[in-house]
């Protein structure tokens, strides 16, 4: 912790004061924050100025302790001040769902939280909120899909079949399907409907952006007892699925090893650090499509060790990319032909069609 990050320090200070039922001394706070007692006293003065209910407790031998007094139950919410602030700060995570039923409900909750603070305290909370920013690269806008998503949710909750009008990326006209909607999943800034395609008795995925219409029917269905979204995607490296069993091993150079090790990529991942600073990652998957694109995003700093099928796919993809860049000039026809390599370079899955069928119900 450092005096160079006052908002982060003050946030942790708020949490500490709220969690210590019997209070905490200035000296203890200074030790926790790794700053001077003078700095802590300035922070406490700030909290009192903005209106947080700080309480000073005088104990044995005149020892003074501080705590954040009470919660917000009397004001309409059975939570503490730090919890209310955390919920408000989390509103940026809901922005991709603006216009949907989820966003509208969240906005009402945020309004209630806003009403709990006076203007001075609210200015402080807003200042803290501006210290966080969520990038929106690749995030879809669902403002115009609110009614459609509402219908899907009713179908999911009431176990009612829906007639789904869907236009894939390559199609020129939408096609209507009868679907048993099982649930929604959020992946890389986009919502996907998971359900049973009735005419083929196969579980499929539909990108919500490409759904043009939803009509609820009176036909009911039952979700198989052994089905869960978590298990359904267990073998997937994202949204694509297959019916194979692949053990994937990838070598990452020291340049990107730390980046790879810092994140959770898949439930099956095993990461092995090597003496030279490089890393070997292992995954058990049922499809290679998405992990191939992910590996390509690391360029020369990643190499597939196994399976051989994936190594061959990489050789073929890299060869085609090399051919595309080998020409000294790019003709208009070539521009059209290679309009999508950026997708590959950044590891963005191409869900042009409804996802491939999943054999059986998991």
PDB file of N, CA, C and O in Angstrom, residues 58-91:
ATOM      1  N   UNK A  58     -13.738   4.847  23.327  1.00  0.00           N
ATOM      2  CA  UNK A  58     -12.656   4.980  24.311  1.00  0.00           C
ATOM      3  C   UNK A  58     -12.707   3.767  25.227  1.00  0.00           C
ATOM      4  O   UNK A  58     -13.683   3.551  25.954  1.00  0.00           O
ATOM      5  N   UNK A  59     -11.664   2.953  25.161  1.00  0.00           N
ATOM      6  CA  UNK A  59     -11.615   1.735  25.951  1.00  0.00           C
ATOM      7  C   UNK A  59     -10.776   1.886  27.198  1.00  0.00           C
ATOM      8  O   UNK A  59     -10.613   2.991  27.744  1.00  0.00           O
ATOM      9  N   UNK A  60     -10.242   0.752  27.661  1.00  0.00           N
ATOM     10  CA  UNK A  60      -9.426   0.743  28.869  1.00  0.00           C
ATOM     11  C   UNK A  60      -8.182   1.620  28.691  1.00  0.00           C
ATOM     12  O   UNK A  60      -7.583   1.653  27.616  1.00  0.00           O
ATOM     13  N   UNK A  61      -7.846   2.270  29.812  1.00  0.00           N
ATOM     14  CA  UNK A  61      -6.661   3.140  29.840  1.00  0.00           C
ATOM     15  C   UNK A  61      -6.734   4.248  28.794  1.00  0.00           C
ATOM     16  O   UNK A  61      -5.703   4.747  28.316  1.00  0.00           O
ATOM     17  N   UNK A  62      -7.963   4.632  28.404  1.00  0.00           N
ATOM     18  CA  UNK A  62      -8.138   5.732  27.462  1.00  0.00           C
ATOM     19  C   UNK A  62      -7.760   5.411  26.035  1.00  0.00           C
ATOM     20  O   UNK A  62      -7.585   6.307  25.210  1.00  0.00           O
ATOM     21  N   UNK A  63      -7.647   4.108  25.732  1.00  0.00           N
ATOM     22  CA  UNK A  63      -7.260   3.691  24.384  1.00  0.00           C
ATOM     23  C   UNK A  63      -8.420   3.933  23.411  1.00  0.00           C
ATOM     24  O   UNK A  63      -9.532   3.460  23.624  1.00  0.00           O
ATOM     25  N   UNK A  64      -8.150   4.672  22.341  1.00  0.00           N
ATOM     26  CA  UNK A  64      -9.188   5.042  21.379  1.00  0.00           C
ATOM     27  C   UNK A  64      -9.196   4.105  20.174  1.00  0.00           C
ATOM     28  O   UNK A  64      -8.151   3.795  19.611  1.00  0.00           O
ATOM     29  N   UNK A  65     -10.413   3.697  19.836  1.00  0.00           N
ATOM     30  CA  UNK A  65     -10.602   2.865  18.647  1.00  0.00           C
ATOM     31  C   UNK A  65     -11.673   3.488  17.758  1.00  0.00           C
ATOM     32  O   UNK A  65     -12.536   4.220  18.226  1.00  0.00           O
ATOM     33  N   UNK A  66     -11.595   3.134  16.473  1.00  0.00           N
ATOM     34  CA  UNK A  66     -12.543   3.666  15.506  1.00  0.00           C
ATOM     35  C   UNK A  66     -13.263   2.521  14.797  1.00  0.00           C
ATOM     36  O   UNK A  66     -12.690   1.462  14.558  1.00  0.00           O
ATOM     37  N   UNK A  67     -14.529   2.764  14.471  1.00  0.00           N
ATOM     38  CA  UNK A  67     -15.273   1.806  13.665  1.00  0.00           C
ATOM     39  C   UNK A  67     -16.346   2.544  12.872  1.00  0.00           C
ATOM     40  O   UNK A  67     -16.731   3.667  13.210  1.00  0.00           O
ATOM     41  N   UNK A  68     -16.798   1.889  11.806  1.00  0.00           N
ATOM     42  CA  UNK A  68     -17.882   2.438  11.004  1.00  0.00           C
ATOM     43  C   UNK A  68     -19.173   1.962  11.644  1.00  0.00           C
ATOM     44  O   UNK A  68     -19.475   0.763  11.657  1.00  0.00           O
ATOM     45  N   UNK A  69     -19.909   2.878  12.202  1.00  0.00           N
ATOM     46  CA  UNK A  69     -21.043   2.528  13.051  1.00  0.00           C
ATOM     47  C   UNK A  69     -22.263   2.088  12.262  1.00  0.00           C
ATOM     48  O   UNK A  69     -22.732   2.794  11.366  1.00  0.00           O
ATOM     49  N   UNK A  70     -22.775   0.886  12.615  1.00  0.00           N
ATOM     50  CA  UNK A  70     -24.049   0.413  12.075  1.00  0.00           C
ATOM     51  C   UNK A  70     -24.017   0.081  10.596  1.00  0.00           C
ATOM     52  O   UNK A  70     -22.989   0.139   9.928  1.00  0.00           O
ATOM     53  N   UNK A  71     -25.182  -0.326  10.086  1.00  0.00           N
ATOM     54  CA  UNK A  71     -25.339  -0.612   8.662  1.00  0.00           C
ATOM     55  C   UNK A  71     -26.452   0.269   8.102  1.00  0.00           C
ATOM     56  O   UNK A  71     -26.838   1.264   8.709  1.00  0.00           O
ATOM     57  N   UNK A  72     -26.977  -0.093   6.959  1.00  0.00           N
ATOM     58  CA  UNK A  72     -27.968   0.747   6.287  1.00  0.00           C
ATOM     59  C   UNK A  72     -29.384   0.175   6.389  1.00  0.00           C
ATOM     60  O   UNK A  72     -30.267   0.565   5.634  1.00  0.00           O
ATOM     61  N   UNK A  73     -29.585  -0.738   7.340  1.00  0.00           N
ATOM     62  CA  UNK A  73     -30.889  -1.370   7.488  1.00  0.00           C
ATOM     63  C   UNK A  73     -31.988  -0.343   7.731  1.00  0.00           C
ATOM     64  O   UNK A  73     -33.067  -0.393   7.144  1.00  0.00           O
ATOM     65  N   UNK A  74     -31.705   0.605   8.607  1.00  0.00           N
ATOM     66  CA  UNK A  74     -32.717   1.604   8.938  1.00  0.00           C
ATOM     67  C   UNK A  74     -33.042   2.506   7.751  1.00  0.00           C
ATOM     68  O   UNK A  74     -34.075   3.164   7.733  1.00  0.00           O
ATOM     69  N   UNK A  75     -32.162   2.513   6.765  1.00  0.00           N
ATOM     70  CA  UNK A  75     -32.379   3.377   5.615  1.00  0.00           C
ATOM     71  C   UNK A  75     -32.810   2.591   4.377  1.00  0.00           C
ATOM     72  O   UNK A  75     -32.772   3.094   3.265  1.00  0.00           O
ATOM     73  N   UNK A  76     -33.174   1.326   4.588  1.00  0.00           N
ATOM     74  CA  UNK A  76     -33.774   0.578   3.487  1.00  0.00           C
ATOM     75  C   UNK A  76     -32.974  -0.573   2.929  1.00  0.00           C
ATOM     76  O   UNK A  76     -33.501  -1.373   2.160  1.00  0.00           O
ATOM     77  N   UNK A  77     -31.685  -0.680   3.277  1.00  0.00           N
ATOM     78  CA  UNK A  77     -30.875  -1.777   2.752  1.00  0.00           C
ATOM     79  C   UNK A  77     -30.124  -2.462   3.898  1.00  0.00           C
ATOM     80  O   UNK A  77     -29.411  -1.789   4.646  1.00  0.00           O
ATOM     81  N   UNK A  78     -30.249  -3.770   4.032  1.00  0.00           N
ATOM     82  CA  UNK A  78     -29.568  -4.490   5.112  1.00  0.00           C
ATOM     83  C   UNK A  78     -28.113  -4.810   4.778  1.00  0.00           C
ATOM     84  O   UNK A  78     -27.687  -5.961   4.806  1.00  0.00           O
ATOM     85  N   UNK A  79     -27.354  -3.789   4.429  1.00  0.00           N
ATOM     86  CA  UNK A  79     -25.947  -3.974   4.087  1.00  0.00           C
ATOM     87  C   UNK A  79     -25.131  -2.865   4.727  1.00  0.00           C
ATOM     88  O   UNK A  79     -25.670  -1.858   5.185  1.00  0.00           O
ATOM     89  N   UNK A  80     -23.832  -3.034   4.733  1.00  0.00           N
ATOM     90  CA  UNK A  80     -22.940  -2.026   5.296  1.00  0.00           C
ATOM     91  C   UNK A  80     -22.601  -0.974   4.246  1.00  0.00           C
ATOM     92  O   UNK A  80     -22.858  -1.162   3.054  1.00  0.00           O
ATOM     93  N   UNK A  81     -21.981   0.112   4.683  1.00  0.00           N
ATOM     94  CA  UNK A  81     -21.630   1.187   3.759  1.00  0.00           C
ATOM     95  C   UNK A  81     -20.640   0.715   2.694  1.00  0.00           C
ATOM     96  O   UNK A  81     -20.774   1.050   1.511  1.00  0.00           O
ATOM     97  N   UNK A  82     -19.649  -0.050   3.113  1.00  0.00           N
ATOM     98  CA  UNK A  82     -18.655  -0.485   2.131  1.00  0.00           C
ATOM     99  C   UNK A  82     -19.276  -1.441   1.107  1.00  0.00           C
ATOM    100  O   UNK A  82     -18.919  -1.430  -0.071  1.00  0.00           O
ATOM    101  N   UNK A  83     -20.259  -2.249   1.539  1.00  0.00           N
ATOM    102  CA  UNK A  83     -20.949  -3.143   0.611  1.00  0.00           C
ATOM    103  C   UNK A  83     -21.781  -2.345  -0.400  1.00  0.00           C
ATOM    104  O   UNK A  83     -21.827  -2.678  -1.591  1.00  0.00           O
ATOM    105  N   UNK A  84     -22.430  -1.300   0.073  1.00  0.00           N
ATOM    106  CA  UNK A  84     -23.228  -0.456  -0.817  1.00  0.00           C
ATOM    107  C   UNK A  84     -22.349   0.221  -1.860  1.00  0.00           C
ATOM    108  O   UNK A  84     -22.694   0.279  -3.048  1.00  0.00           O
ATOM    109  N   UNK A  85     -21.203   0.715  -1.429  1.00  0.00           N
ATOM    110  CA  UNK A  85     -20.286   1.369  -2.362  1.00  0.00           C
ATOM    111  C   UNK A  85     -19.762   0.363  -3.384  1.00  0.00           C
ATOM    112  O   UNK A  85     -19.674   0.653  -4.580  1.00  0.00           O
ATOM    113  N   UNK A  86     -19.434  -0.845  -2.916  1.00  0.00           N
ATOM    114  CA  UNK A  86     -18.921  -1.879  -3.823  1.00  0.00           C
ATOM    115  C   UNK A  86     -19.952  -2.229  -4.893  1.00  0.00           C
ATOM    116  O   UNK A  86     -19.619  -2.390  -6.070  1.00  0.00           O
ATOM    117  N   UNK A  87     -21.223  -2.338  -4.487  1.00  0.00           N
ATOM    118  CA  UNK A  87     -22.278  -2.639  -5.452  1.00  0.00           C
ATOM    119  C   UNK A  87     -22.414  -1.533  -6.484  1.00  0.00           C
ATOM    120  O   UNK A  87     -22.607  -1.786  -7.679  1.00  0.00           O
ATOM    121  N   UNK A  88     -22.300  -0.300  -6.034  1.00  0.00           N
ATOM    122  CA  UNK A  88     -22.419   0.808  -6.969  1.00  0.00           C
ATOM    123  C   UNK A  88     -21.234   0.834  -7.939  1.00  0.00           C
ATOM    124  O   UNK A  88     -21.414   1.057  -9.143  1.00  0.00           O
ATOM    125  N   UNK A  89     -20.042   0.582  -7.408  1.00  0.00           N
ATOM    126  CA  UNK A  89     -18.863   0.579  -8.271  1.00  0.00           C
ATOM    127  C   UNK A  89     -18.956  -0.543  -9.311  1.00  0.00           C
ATOM    128  O   UNK A  89     -18.388  -0.428 -10.404  1.00  0.00           O
ATOM    129  N   UNK A  90     -19.666  -1.612  -8.970  1.00  0.00           N
ATOM    130  CA  UNK A  90     -19.780  -2.754  -9.886  1.00  0.00           C
ATOM    131  C   UNK A  90     -20.750  -2.495 -11.028  1.00  0.00           C
ATOM    132  O   UNK A  90     -20.895  -3.340 -11.916  1.00  0.00           O
ATOM    133  N   UNK A  91     -21.396  -1.338 -11.049  1.00  0.00           N
ATOM    134  CA  UNK A  91     -22.396  -1.080 -12.081  1.00  0.00           C
ATOM    135  C   UNK A  91     -21.787  -1.081 -13.476  1.00  0.00           C
ATOM    136  O   UNK A  91     -22.473  -1.381 -14.457  1.00  0.00           O
TER     137      UNK A  91
END
